[in-house]
């Protein structure tokens, strides 16, 4: 199998941009990635575009030049960007192409996402009675987890405060203002135990990654970042998942656990080798749970690790160094490629004020979303 | 005053002892709610109606603190909306179901507490029809106990 390297990354800032279309943001992200890779659009042989709101991300080609390349549109819930990345990588791994682009873009309105619950496999009445809300699921999952593993409300506030603090250091973030733990805890209770400032918001933005056969990557950049693993997994029977009117008594692990184990195996490394981490922090509780689901600690150890500052930029397990979803918001199609953008900056040593010390070598990114899909990517210098 | 169930296939009603209507797979015996067209565990399309126990324990919970967007049909406005409790209720060895709770104060809810199914008003339509939904209520202490 051909190895794959990242030779360019580009980001359109995450936030709110008036009339600017998601397609135009996607085109800006691709242009930035092309510049970063030092190549021109006609050298790109194929692409995958991910979005929730845009029916045809393929329209981005009309902004970049209609070169006739195969361009495939993907949507896979909050794991959309991981899916675009994996499919782009697989197309190169198969030997079919040398250079391709994965791009994600979205432009959401304010507030929670809306869809028809039937399209998620939920009963038709599920939304009518007020159950079709992802925020409620995340709240119930962390509430049980806090009960089982001794995680405190203060820990949730610490996670959110770190997200906002890291966002201050990230010029591309939606939220760039520090918020105190006291203000986070006393903000409006949206879904107990999660308050308003413990949640991310749907917003707007785009990100792009240019992938290339690893054996020719140095023709384009002196610092290729190798994509060591990409995995996707859906929920198994017994997992407690979002948008489900029931859960089995017989429990199984969340899809993230399976995606993570498979990624470590594919990369031939373990969680102890990872230097910088991006986790799906739809809410502060999700970051806590995902630390354990991705093998970075045992259940319950988060309480002490977070109190000790180990998940800060200078800690032993730097998590969501760019502010994560909490500071960046979640344009679904772009979110996972934003994680990859940040990891590439960290591994190249170009993350500026957010730079993890000690020249990190291995980066890890995880996505999770409805209706129970997880994606993991592992990168290294 | 006319009372109607919000959906006919979700719970047995009218009844003094309403039950949720689940499904039991004829092939692998796994139980789900509501009754599905096929089994989530084995894919079998032979799923029989199975009435679920009326009592269970609270496995986890939250509160719905903001008015859900459409397709929510509770009829409230941002001004009239009152937060409601939501929980996962473990019904014996059968299945865990997601349900509204009659209690919305987190301080009055404890993981592991005993709950019982109720059918409660969900909204009142302009013609006066009261639409009913299912909810779990904390089981009161037995008479004389703790008095
Ligand atoms: Zn079955």
Short mmCIF file of C-alpha atoms and ligand atoms in Angstrom, two decimals:
data_model
loop_
_atom_site.label_atom_id
_atom_site.label_comp_id
_atom_site.label_asym_id
_atom_site.label_seq_id
_atom_site.Cartn_x
_atom_site.Cartn_y
_atom_site.Cartn_z
CA UNK A 1 0.00 0.00 0.00
CA UNK A 2 1.26 3.46 -0.92
CA UNK A 3 1.95 5.74 2.06
CA UNK A 4 0.32 9.17 2.14
CA UNK A 5 1.71 12.54 3.20
CA UNK A 6 0.14 15.94 3.81
CA UNK A 7 1.94 18.60 1.76
CA UNK A 8 -0.41 21.52 2.27
CA UNK A 9 -3.13 22.74 4.58
CA UNK A 10 -5.41 25.75 4.39
CA UNK A 11 -8.08 27.22 6.61
CA UNK A 12 -10.81 29.78 6.19
CA UNK A 13 -11.38 31.26 9.67
CA UNK A 14 -14.29 29.82 11.69
CA UNK A 15 -16.95 32.32 12.73
CA UNK A 16 -19.77 34.25 11.08
CA UNK A 17 -19.21 35.87 7.70
CA UNK A 18 -22.42 37.53 6.57
CA UNK A 19 -23.30 36.85 2.95
CA UNK A 20 -20.12 34.96 2.09
CA UNK A 21 -21.07 31.50 0.81
CA UNK A 22 -19.72 28.22 2.12
CA UNK A 23 -18.46 27.49 -1.41
CA UNK A 24 -16.40 30.70 -1.41
CA UNK A 25 -14.98 29.83 2.02
CA UNK A 26 -14.11 26.37 0.70
CA UNK A 27 -12.35 27.91 -2.31
CA UNK A 28 -10.34 30.20 0.00
CA UNK A 29 -9.28 27.20 2.09
CA UNK A 30 -8.19 25.26 -1.01
CA UNK A 31 -6.23 28.28 -2.34
CA UNK A 32 -4.45 28.58 1.01
CA UNK A 33 -3.63 24.86 0.96
CA UNK A 34 -2.32 25.09 -2.63
CA UNK A 35 -0.08 28.01 -1.64
CA UNK A 36 1.10 26.08 1.40
CA UNK A 37 1.95 23.06 -0.81
CA UNK A 38 3.54 25.25 -3.47
CA UNK A 39 1.40 23.75 -6.24
CA UNK A 40 -1.24 25.04 -8.64
CA UNK A 41 -4.84 23.81 -8.89
CA UNK A 42 -4.30 21.94 -12.22
CA UNK A 43 -1.82 19.65 -10.42
CA UNK A 44 -4.62 18.34 -8.19
CA UNK A 45 -5.89 15.10 -9.74
CA UNK A 46 -9.04 14.52 -7.67
CA UNK A 47 -10.91 15.72 -4.62
CA UNK A 48 -13.44 14.92 -1.92
CA UNK A 49 -15.63 17.70 -0.54
CA UNK A 50 -17.60 17.46 2.69
CA UNK A 51 -20.56 19.54 3.85
CA UNK A 52 -23.86 19.34 5.71
CA UNK A 53 -25.51 22.46 4.33
CA UNK A 54 -24.06 22.52 0.79
CA UNK A 55 -25.70 20.03 -1.56
CA UNK A 56 -22.76 20.01 -3.96
CA UNK A 57 -19.39 20.92 -2.44
CA UNK A 58 -18.16 20.06 -5.95
CA UNK A 59 -19.18 23.62 -6.88
CA UNK A 60 -15.90 24.73 -5.30
CA UNK A 61 -14.21 23.65 -8.56
CA UNK A 62 -16.03 26.46 -10.37
CA UNK A 63 -14.12 28.92 -8.14
CA UNK A 64 -10.76 27.25 -8.69
CA UNK A 65 -10.84 26.27 -12.35
CA UNK A 66 -12.98 23.69 -14.15
CA UNK A 67 -10.24 21.14 -14.86
CA UNK A 68 -12.58 18.17 -15.23
CA UNK A 69 -11.16 16.17 -12.31
CA UNK A 70 -13.22 13.58 -10.42
CA UNK A 71 -14.65 15.38 -7.39
CA UNK A 72 -16.79 13.45 -4.90
CA UNK A 73 -19.19 14.94 -2.34
CA UNK A 74 -19.50 13.37 1.11
CA UNK A 75 -21.68 13.86 4.15
CA UNK A 76 -21.26 11.67 7.23
CA UNK A 77 -22.58 13.65 10.18
CA UNK A 78 -19.96 15.18 12.48
CA UNK A 79 -17.49 12.66 11.00
CA UNK A 80 -17.86 14.20 7.52
CA UNK A 81 -14.37 15.71 7.41
CA UNK A 82 -12.73 12.52 8.65
CA UNK A 83 -14.59 10.69 5.90
CA UNK A 84 -13.37 13.11 3.21
CA UNK A 85 -9.82 12.74 4.54
CA UNK A 86 -9.98 8.94 4.65
CA UNK A 87 -11.43 8.63 1.13
CA UNK A 88 -8.81 11.01 -0.28
CA UNK A 89 -6.04 9.07 1.47
CA UNK A 90 -7.46 5.71 0.33
CA UNK A 91 -7.57 6.88 -3.28
CA UNK A 92 -3.84 7.61 -3.11
CA UNK A 93 -3.09 4.46 -1.10
CA UNK A 94 -4.75 2.42 -3.86
CA UNK A 95 -2.24 3.79 -6.35
CA UNK A 96 -4.91 5.49 -8.43
CA UNK A 97 -3.66 9.08 -7.96
CA UNK A 98 -0.59 11.00 -6.78
CA UNK A 99 -2.14 14.23 -5.45
CA UNK A 100 -5.62 15.04 -4.20
CA UNK A 101 -7.50 17.47 -2.00
CA UNK A 102 -9.92 16.97 0.88
CA UNK A 103 -11.99 20.07 1.57
CA UNK A 104 -14.78 20.73 4.05
CA UNK A 105 -17.07 23.75 4.26
CA UNK A 106 -20.24 24.73 6.04
CA UNK A 107 -22.43 27.66 6.91
CA UNK A 108 -24.92 26.97 9.69
CA UNK A 109 -27.48 29.28 11.27
CA UNK A 110 -27.54 29.94 15.02
CA UNK A 111 -28.68 27.26 17.46
CA UNK A 112 -28.93 23.51 17.33
CA UNK A 113 -28.93 21.67 13.99
CA UNK A 114 -32.34 20.70 12.60
CA UNK A 115 -33.30 17.70 10.49
CA UNK A 116 -36.10 15.13 10.27
CA UNK A 117 -35.57 12.45 12.95
CA UNK A 118 -36.84 9.79 10.54
CA UNK A 119 -33.79 10.46 8.39
CA UNK A 120 -31.65 9.46 11.38
CA UNK A 121 -33.51 6.19 11.91
CA UNK A 122 -35.43 7.61 14.88
CA UNK A 123 -39.22 7.24 15.28
CA UNK A 124 -41.35 9.90 13.48
CA UNK A 125 -42.62 11.27 16.82
CA UNK A 126 -39.12 11.55 18.30
CA UNK A 127 -38.76 15.21 17.44
CA UNK A 128 -42.38 16.13 18.20
CA UNK A 129 -41.98 15.21 21.87
CA UNK A 130 -38.70 17.09 22.17
CA UNK A 131 -36.10 14.29 22.15
CA UNK A 132 -34.37 15.02 18.83
CA UNK A 133 -31.50 17.05 20.29
CA UNK A 134 -27.84 16.09 20.32
CA UNK A 135 -27.15 18.34 23.33
CA UNK A 136 -29.49 16.28 25.52
CA UNK A 137 -27.68 13.06 24.59
CA UNK A 138 -24.25 14.49 25.43
CA UNK A 139 -25.63 15.73 28.76
CA UNK A 140 -27.04 12.31 29.65
CA UNK A 141 -23.83 10.57 28.65
CA UNK A 142 -21.58 12.79 30.79
CA UNK A 143 -24.04 12.75 33.70
CA UNK A 144 -23.81 8.95 33.89
CA UNK A 145 -20.04 9.13 33.39
CA UNK A 146 -19.65 11.65 36.25
CA UNK A 147 -21.71 9.34 38.48
CA UNK A 148 -19.66 6.26 37.57
CA UNK A 149 -16.19 7.79 37.54
CA UNK A 150 -16.22 10.68 39.99
CA UNK A 151 -15.93 13.59 37.56
CA UNK A 152 -16.96 16.95 39.06
CA UNK A 153 -18.83 19.93 37.61
CA UNK A 154 -15.65 21.97 38.20
CA UNK A 155 -13.76 19.66 35.83
CA UNK A 156 -16.30 20.39 33.08
CA UNK A 157 -15.77 24.10 33.69
CA UNK A 158 -11.98 23.69 33.56
CA UNK A 159 -12.22 21.95 30.18
CA UNK A 160 -14.39 24.73 28.73
CA UNK A 161 -12.15 27.46 30.19
CA UNK A 162 -9.10 25.85 28.58
CA UNK A 163 -10.92 25.83 25.24
CA UNK A 164 -11.64 29.56 25.43
CA UNK A 165 -8.09 30.30 26.66
CA UNK A 166 -6.58 28.44 23.72
CA UNK A 167 -9.03 30.23 21.42
CA UNK A 168 -7.52 33.56 22.53
CA UNK A 169 -4.24 32.35 20.97
CA UNK A 170 -5.92 31.29 17.71
CA UNK A 171 -6.59 34.11 15.20
CA UNK A 172 -8.90 31.79 13.21
CA UNK A 173 -11.21 30.95 16.12
CA UNK A 174 -14.86 32.00 16.55
CA UNK A 175 -14.46 32.75 20.26
CA UNK A 176 -11.32 34.61 21.29
CA UNK A 177 -12.20 35.71 24.80
CA UNK A 178 -11.26 33.89 28.00
CA UNK A 179 -14.22 32.94 30.21
CA UNK A 180 -13.71 32.13 33.88
CA UNK A 181 -14.70 28.80 35.37
CA UNK A 182 -17.13 30.61 37.68
CA UNK A 183 -18.84 32.30 34.71
CA UNK A 184 -18.99 28.99 32.84
CA UNK A 185 -20.60 27.22 35.81
CA UNK A 186 -23.12 30.02 36.38
CA UNK A 187 -24.12 30.44 32.73
CA UNK A 188 -27.57 29.21 31.68
CA UNK A 189 -28.20 25.48 32.25
CA UNK A 190 -29.03 24.16 28.78
CA UNK A 191 -29.01 20.44 29.56
CA UNK A 192 -27.95 19.49 33.09
CA UNK A 193 -25.04 19.21 33.91
CA UNK A 194 -23.97 21.19 30.84
CA UNK A 195 -24.26 24.97 30.84
CA UNK A 196 -24.32 27.31 27.84
CA UNK A 197 -20.56 27.99 27.90
CA UNK A 198 -19.77 24.27 28.03
CA UNK A 199 -21.18 23.77 24.51
CA UNK A 200 -19.80 24.55 21.07
CA UNK A 201 -21.96 26.44 18.53
CA UNK A 202 -22.73 25.64 14.92
CA UNK A 203 -20.96 28.31 12.81
CA UNK A 204 -19.24 28.88 9.46
CA UNK A 205 -15.85 28.05 8.00
CA UNK A 206 -13.79 25.82 5.73
CA UNK A 207 -10.58 23.81 5.77
CA UNK A 208 -8.59 21.95 3.13
CA UNK A 209 -5.78 19.40 3.14
CA UNK A 210 -3.65 18.41 0.15
CA UNK A 211 -2.49 14.81 0.21
CA UNK A 212 0.24 13.27 -1.90
CA UNK A 213 2.09 9.95 -2.36
CA UNK A 214 4.60 9.91 0.49
CA UNK A 215 7.48 8.89 -1.80
CA UNK A 216 7.21 12.12 -3.82
CA UNK A 217 6.17 14.46 -1.00
CA UNK A 218 9.65 15.96 -0.59
CA UNK A 219 9.46 17.30 -4.14
CA UNK A 220 6.83 19.71 -2.77
CA UNK A 221 7.78 20.39 0.83
CA UNK A 222 10.78 19.87 3.10
CA UNK A 223 8.43 19.00 5.97
CA UNK A 224 5.80 16.50 4.82
CA UNK A 225 3.51 15.28 7.59
CA UNK A 226 2.69 11.60 7.17
CA UNK A 227 -0.85 10.33 7.54
CA UNK A 228 -0.19 7.17 9.53
CA UNK A 229 -3.78 6.07 10.04
CA UNK A 230 -7.36 7.00 9.16
CA UNK A 231 -10.25 4.95 10.55
CA UNK A 232 -14.03 5.24 10.68
CA UNK A 233 -16.40 3.14 12.78
CA UNK A 234 -20.14 3.12 13.38
CA UNK A 235 -21.88 2.15 16.63
CA UNK A 236 -22.33 -1.49 17.61
CA UNK A 237 -25.38 -3.00 19.25
CA UNK A 238 -25.14 -2.07 22.92
CA UNK A 239 -23.48 1.34 22.55
CA UNK A 240 -25.35 4.26 24.17
CA UNK A 241 -25.78 6.60 21.21
CA UNK A 242 -27.24 9.90 20.08
CA UNK A 243 -30.77 10.03 18.54
CA UNK A 244 -31.82 6.66 19.99
CA UNK A 245 -35.16 6.12 21.73
CA UNK A 246 -33.71 3.08 23.52
CA UNK A 247 -30.43 1.47 24.54
CA UNK A 248 -29.66 -2.19 25.12
CA UNK A 249 -29.01 -3.43 28.66
CA UNK A 250 -26.10 -5.45 27.26
CA UNK A 251 -23.49 -2.68 26.83
CA UNK A 252 -20.75 -2.32 24.27
CA UNK A 253 -18.09 0.35 23.83
CA UNK A 254 -18.67 3.56 21.89
CA UNK A 255 -17.62 3.63 18.21
CA UNK A 256 -14.70 5.93 19.11
CA UNK A 257 -13.12 3.09 21.12
CA UNK A 258 -13.13 0.83 18.06
CA UNK A 259 -11.96 3.54 15.66
CA UNK A 260 -9.15 4.45 18.07
CA UNK A 261 -7.88 0.89 18.57
CA UNK A 262 -7.92 0.30 14.82
CA UNK A 263 -6.02 3.55 14.20
CA UNK A 264 -3.28 2.71 16.72
CA UNK A 265 -2.93 -0.70 15.09
CA UNK A 266 -2.77 0.78 11.59
CA UNK A 267 -0.16 3.35 12.68
CA UNK A 268 1.83 0.83 14.72
CA UNK A 269 1.95 3.15 17.72
CA UNK A 270 0.12 3.55 21.03
CA UNK A 271 -1.44 6.45 22.92
CA UNK A 272 1.81 6.88 24.90
CA UNK A 273 3.53 7.95 21.65
CA UNK A 274 1.09 10.80 20.92
CA UNK A 275 2.38 14.33 21.57
CA UNK A 276 -0.58 16.53 20.61
CA UNK A 277 -4.26 15.66 20.58
CA UNK A 278 -7.49 16.94 18.98
CA UNK A 279 -10.73 15.49 20.39
CA UNK A 280 -14.40 16.08 19.53
CA UNK A 281 -15.43 18.54 22.25
CA UNK A 282 -19.02 19.18 21.17
CA UNK A 283 -19.28 19.95 24.87
CA UNK A 284 -16.85 19.92 27.78
CA UNK A 285 -18.10 16.51 28.91
CA UNK A 286 -17.37 14.96 25.53
CA UNK A 287 -13.70 15.98 25.81
CA UNK A 288 -13.50 14.30 29.23
CA UNK A 289 -15.08 11.06 27.99
CA UNK A 290 -13.10 11.05 24.74
CA UNK A 291 -9.80 11.23 26.66
CA UNK A 292 -10.52 7.74 27.97
CA UNK A 293 -12.27 6.40 24.85
CA UNK A 294 -9.12 7.23 22.85
CA UNK A 295 -6.79 5.52 25.31
CA UNK A 296 -5.12 8.60 26.83
CA UNK A 297 -6.17 7.75 30.40
CA UNK A 298 -8.34 5.39 32.39
CA UNK A 299 -11.93 6.27 33.24
CA UNK A 300 -11.90 8.72 36.15
CA UNK A 301 -8.26 9.79 35.84
CA UNK A 302 -9.41 12.92 33.97
CA UNK A 303 -10.39 14.58 37.26
CA UNK A 304 -6.79 14.75 38.46
CA UNK A 305 -5.15 15.16 35.04
CA UNK A 306 -7.27 18.21 34.24
CA UNK A 307 -6.83 19.72 37.73
CA UNK A 308 -3.07 19.31 37.27
CA UNK A 309 -3.14 21.14 33.92
CA UNK A 310 -1.92 18.09 31.98
CA UNK A 311 -4.29 18.83 29.06
CA UNK A 312 -3.01 22.40 28.63
CA UNK A 313 -0.64 23.36 25.79
CA UNK A 314 2.35 22.87 28.10
CA UNK A 315 1.02 19.69 29.74
CA UNK A 316 1.74 16.02 29.17
CA UNK A 317 -1.45 15.54 27.08
CA UNK A 318 -2.07 18.80 25.17
CA UNK A 319 -5.69 18.58 23.99
CA UNK A 320 -7.46 20.94 21.57
CA UNK A 321 -4.56 23.37 21.39
CA UNK A 322 -6.47 25.61 18.95
CA UNK A 323 -9.48 25.86 21.27
CA UNK A 324 -11.27 22.84 19.80
CA UNK A 325 -14.94 22.99 18.92
CA UNK A 326 -15.68 25.04 22.03
CA UNK A 327 -13.69 28.02 20.73
CA UNK A 328 -13.95 27.35 16.99
CA UNK A 329 -17.56 26.25 16.74
CA UNK A 330 -18.58 23.48 14.40
CA UNK A 331 -19.03 23.98 10.68
CA UNK A 332 -19.64 20.22 10.33
CA UNK A 333 -17.99 19.62 6.97
CA UNK A 334 -14.83 21.52 7.95
CA UNK A 335 -14.42 20.64 11.62
CA UNK A 336 -12.25 17.54 11.28
CA UNK A 337 -9.99 19.17 8.70
CA UNK A 338 -9.53 22.10 11.11
CA UNK A 339 -8.19 19.51 13.57
CA UNK A 340 -5.75 18.27 10.92
CA UNK A 341 -4.72 21.85 10.07
CA UNK A 342 -3.84 22.47 13.72
CA UNK A 343 -1.95 19.18 14.09
CA UNK A 344 0.09 19.97 10.96
CA UNK A 345 1.05 23.39 12.42
CA UNK A 346 2.03 21.71 15.70
CA UNK A 347 4.12 18.98 14.03
CA UNK A 348 5.84 21.49 11.73
CA UNK A 349 6.56 23.71 14.72
CA UNK A 350 4.64 26.63 13.21
CA UNK A 351 1.80 26.95 15.75
CA UNK A 352 3.18 30.22 17.14
CA UNK A 353 1.82 31.13 20.55
CA UNK A 354 -0.03 27.82 20.68
CA UNK A 355 3.07 25.73 19.97
CA UNK A 356 3.38 22.62 22.12
CA UNK A 357 6.95 22.60 23.46
CA UNK A 358 9.42 19.77 22.85
CA UNK A 359 9.04 19.43 19.07
CA UNK A 360 5.99 17.12 18.96
CA UNK A 361 6.28 14.23 16.50
CA UNK A 362 2.88 12.51 16.61
CA UNK A 363 -0.58 14.07 16.38
CA UNK A 364 -3.99 12.47 16.94
CA UNK A 365 -7.47 13.64 15.87
CA UNK A 366 -10.89 12.19 16.74
CA UNK A 367 -14.40 13.07 15.55
CA UNK A 368 -17.72 11.77 16.81
CA UNK A 369 -21.24 12.55 15.72
CA UNK A 370 -24.79 11.51 14.96
CA UNK A 371 -26.08 8.90 14.62
CA UNK A 372 -23.05 7.25 16.26
CA UNK A 373 -20.07 7.52 13.92
CA UNK A 374 -16.45 8.08 14.91
CA UNK A 375 -13.34 8.90 12.89
CA UNK A 376 -9.70 8.89 14.00
CA UNK A 377 -6.60 10.14 12.18
CA UNK A 378 -2.98 9.79 13.31
CA UNK A 379 -0.27 12.02 11.83
CA UNK A 380 3.48 12.10 12.32
CA UNK A 381 6.53 13.98 11.14
CA UNK B 1 -62.44 17.42 27.47
CA UNK B 2 -61.06 15.01 24.85
CA UNK B 3 -57.72 13.34 25.52
CA UNK B 4 -55.74 11.71 22.73
CA UNK B 5 -52.40 9.94 22.64
CA UNK B 6 -49.71 11.85 20.71
CA UNK B 7 -49.13 8.69 18.66
CA UNK B 8 -51.17 5.47 18.70
CA UNK B 9 -48.38 2.86 18.70
CA UNK B 10 -46.22 4.05 21.56
CA UNK B 11 -48.12 3.13 24.75
CA UNK B 12 -51.27 1.24 25.74
CA UNK B 13 -53.91 3.81 26.58
CA UNK B 14 -56.50 4.59 27.85
CA UNK B 15 -55.53 2.30 30.71
CA UNK B 16 -55.08 2.52 34.48
CA UNK B 17 -51.79 0.72 34.00
CA UNK B 18 -50.37 2.00 30.72
CA UNK B 19 -47.36 0.24 29.22
CA UNK B 20 -44.87 1.23 26.55
CA UNK B 21 -45.17 -0.87 23.41
CA UNK B 22 -41.79 -2.30 22.48
CA UNK B 23 -40.69 -5.01 20.10
CA UNK B 24 -39.07 -8.36 20.78
CA UNK B 25 -37.04 -10.07 18.08
CA UNK B 26 -38.39 -13.53 17.31
CA UNK B 27 -34.90 -14.68 16.35
CA UNK B 28 -32.48 -13.24 18.93
CA UNK B 29 -34.97 -12.10 21.62
CA UNK B 30 -33.51 -8.62 21.92
CA UNK B 31 -35.99 -5.97 22.98
CA UNK B 32 -36.24 -2.44 21.64
CA UNK B 33 -38.53 0.59 21.92
CA UNK B 34 -40.65 1.52 20.06
CA UNK B 35 -41.42 -1.68 18.13
CA UNK B 36 -39.11 -1.53 15.10
CA UNK B 37 -39.62 -2.97 11.63
CA UNK B 38 -36.43 -5.00 12.07
CA UNK B 39 -34.03 -5.97 14.84
CA UNK B 40 -31.06 -3.67 15.49
CA UNK B 41 -29.04 -6.58 16.84
CA UNK B 42 -29.46 -9.26 14.17
CA UNK B 43 -31.42 -7.62 11.36
CA UNK B 44 -34.34 -10.02 11.59
CA UNK B 45 -37.62 -8.67 10.24
CA UNK B 46 -39.62 -10.83 12.68
CA UNK B 47 -40.20 -8.45 15.55
CA UNK B 48 -43.24 -9.06 17.74
CA UNK B 49 -45.04 -6.59 19.95
CA UNK B 50 -43.74 -6.72 23.50
CA UNK B 51 -45.21 -4.67 26.34
CA UNK B 52 -42.53 -3.23 28.58
CA UNK B 53 -42.48 -3.23 32.40
CA UNK B 54 -44.13 -0.18 33.98
CA UNK B 55 -41.44 0.28 36.60
CA UNK B 56 -37.74 0.79 36.21
CA UNK B 57 -34.71 2.64 37.53
CA UNK B 58 -33.14 5.89 36.37
CA UNK B 59 -29.92 5.07 34.44
CA UNK B 60 -29.06 8.67 33.60
CA UNK B 61 -30.88 11.97 33.18
CA UNK B 62 -30.69 15.57 32.05
CA UNK B 63 -32.99 18.56 31.84
CA UNK B 64 -34.19 20.18 28.64
CA UNK B 65 -33.52 23.80 29.53
CA UNK B 66 -34.41 25.48 26.24
CA UNK B 67 -37.37 25.28 23.87
CA UNK B 68 -36.54 22.59 21.25
CA UNK B 69 -36.76 23.70 17.62
CA UNK B 70 -39.16 22.18 15.10
CA UNK B 71 -40.31 19.43 14.71
CA UNK B 72 -41.00 19.86 18.46
CA UNK B 73 -44.77 20.14 18.90
CA UNK B 74 -45.19 21.00 22.56
CA UNK B 75 -46.93 24.27 21.67
CA UNK B 76 -44.97 26.44 24.11
CA UNK B 77 -43.24 29.71 23.28
CA UNK B 78 -39.90 30.91 24.64
CA UNK B 79 -41.93 32.85 27.21
CA UNK B 80 -44.10 29.94 28.38
CA UNK B 81 -41.60 27.10 28.09
CA UNK B 82 -40.78 25.29 31.31
CA UNK B 83 -37.70 23.01 31.37
CA UNK B 84 -38.54 19.32 31.51
CA UNK B 85 -36.58 16.31 32.70
CA UNK B 86 -35.40 13.61 30.30
CA UNK B 87 -33.92 10.29 31.34
CA UNK B 88 -32.85 6.86 30.29
CA UNK B 89 -34.93 4.40 32.30
CA UNK B 90 -33.75 0.82 32.75
CA UNK B 91 -36.75 -1.50 32.59
CA UNK B 92 -35.68 -4.70 34.33
CA UNK B 93 -33.69 -6.94 32.02
CA UNK B 94 -35.67 -5.79 28.97
CA UNK B 95 -34.25 -2.54 27.65
CA UNK B 96 -33.37 1.05 28.55
CA UNK B 97 -35.82 3.61 27.15
CA UNK B 98 -35.49 7.34 26.70
CA UNK B 99 -38.37 9.25 28.24
CA UNK B 100 -39.57 12.56 29.53
CA UNK B 101 -39.57 12.68 33.34
CA UNK B 102 -42.31 14.33 35.42
CA UNK B 103 -39.55 15.85 37.59
CA UNK B 104 -37.38 18.65 36.17
CA UNK B 105 -35.27 19.48 39.23
CA UNK B 106 -31.85 17.78 39.02
CA UNK B 107 -31.63 17.92 42.82
CA UNK B 108 -34.71 15.70 43.03
CA UNK B 109 -33.36 13.14 40.56
CA UNK B 110 -30.84 10.44 41.45
CA UNK B 111 -29.30 7.81 39.23
CA UNK B 112 -30.72 4.46 40.38
CA UNK B 113 -34.01 5.85 41.75
CA UNK B 114 -37.20 3.93 41.09
CA UNK B 115 -39.62 5.30 38.48
CA UNK B 116 -43.05 4.38 37.16
CA UNK B 117 -44.71 5.07 33.80
CA UNK B 118 -47.41 7.75 33.62
CA UNK B 119 -49.43 9.18 30.76
CA UNK B 120 -49.43 12.97 31.15
CA UNK B 121 -50.71 16.02 29.26
CA UNK B 122 -48.26 17.18 26.58
CA UNK B 123 -50.15 20.09 25.00
CA UNK B 124 -53.67 21.45 24.59
CA UNK B 125 -54.82 22.10 21.04
CA UNK B 126 -56.97 25.18 20.14
CA UNK B 127 -60.13 22.99 20.08
CA UNK B 128 -59.47 21.94 23.67
CA UNK B 129 -58.16 18.47 22.84
CA UNK B 130 -55.45 17.45 25.29
CA UNK B 131 -52.62 15.55 23.64
CA UNK B 132 -51.07 13.01 26.04
CA UNK B 133 -47.53 11.65 26.13
CA UNK B 134 -45.60 9.16 28.25
CA UNK B 135 -43.34 10.15 31.13
CA UNK B 136 -41.71 8.44 34.07
CA UNK B 137 -42.41 9.65 37.62
CA UNK B 138 -40.47 8.99 40.81
CA UNK B 139 -42.18 6.27 42.83
CA UNK B 140 -43.49 7.76 46.07
CA UNK B 141 -42.39 6.23 49.33
CA UNK B 142 -44.86 3.51 50.38
CA UNK B 143 -47.56 4.75 52.80
CA UNK B 144 -46.35 4.90 56.40
CA UNK B 145 -42.70 4.65 55.42
CA UNK B 146 -40.58 7.54 56.61
CA UNK B 147 -43.67 9.32 58.02
ZN1 LIG C 1 -32.69 -10.01 16.57
#
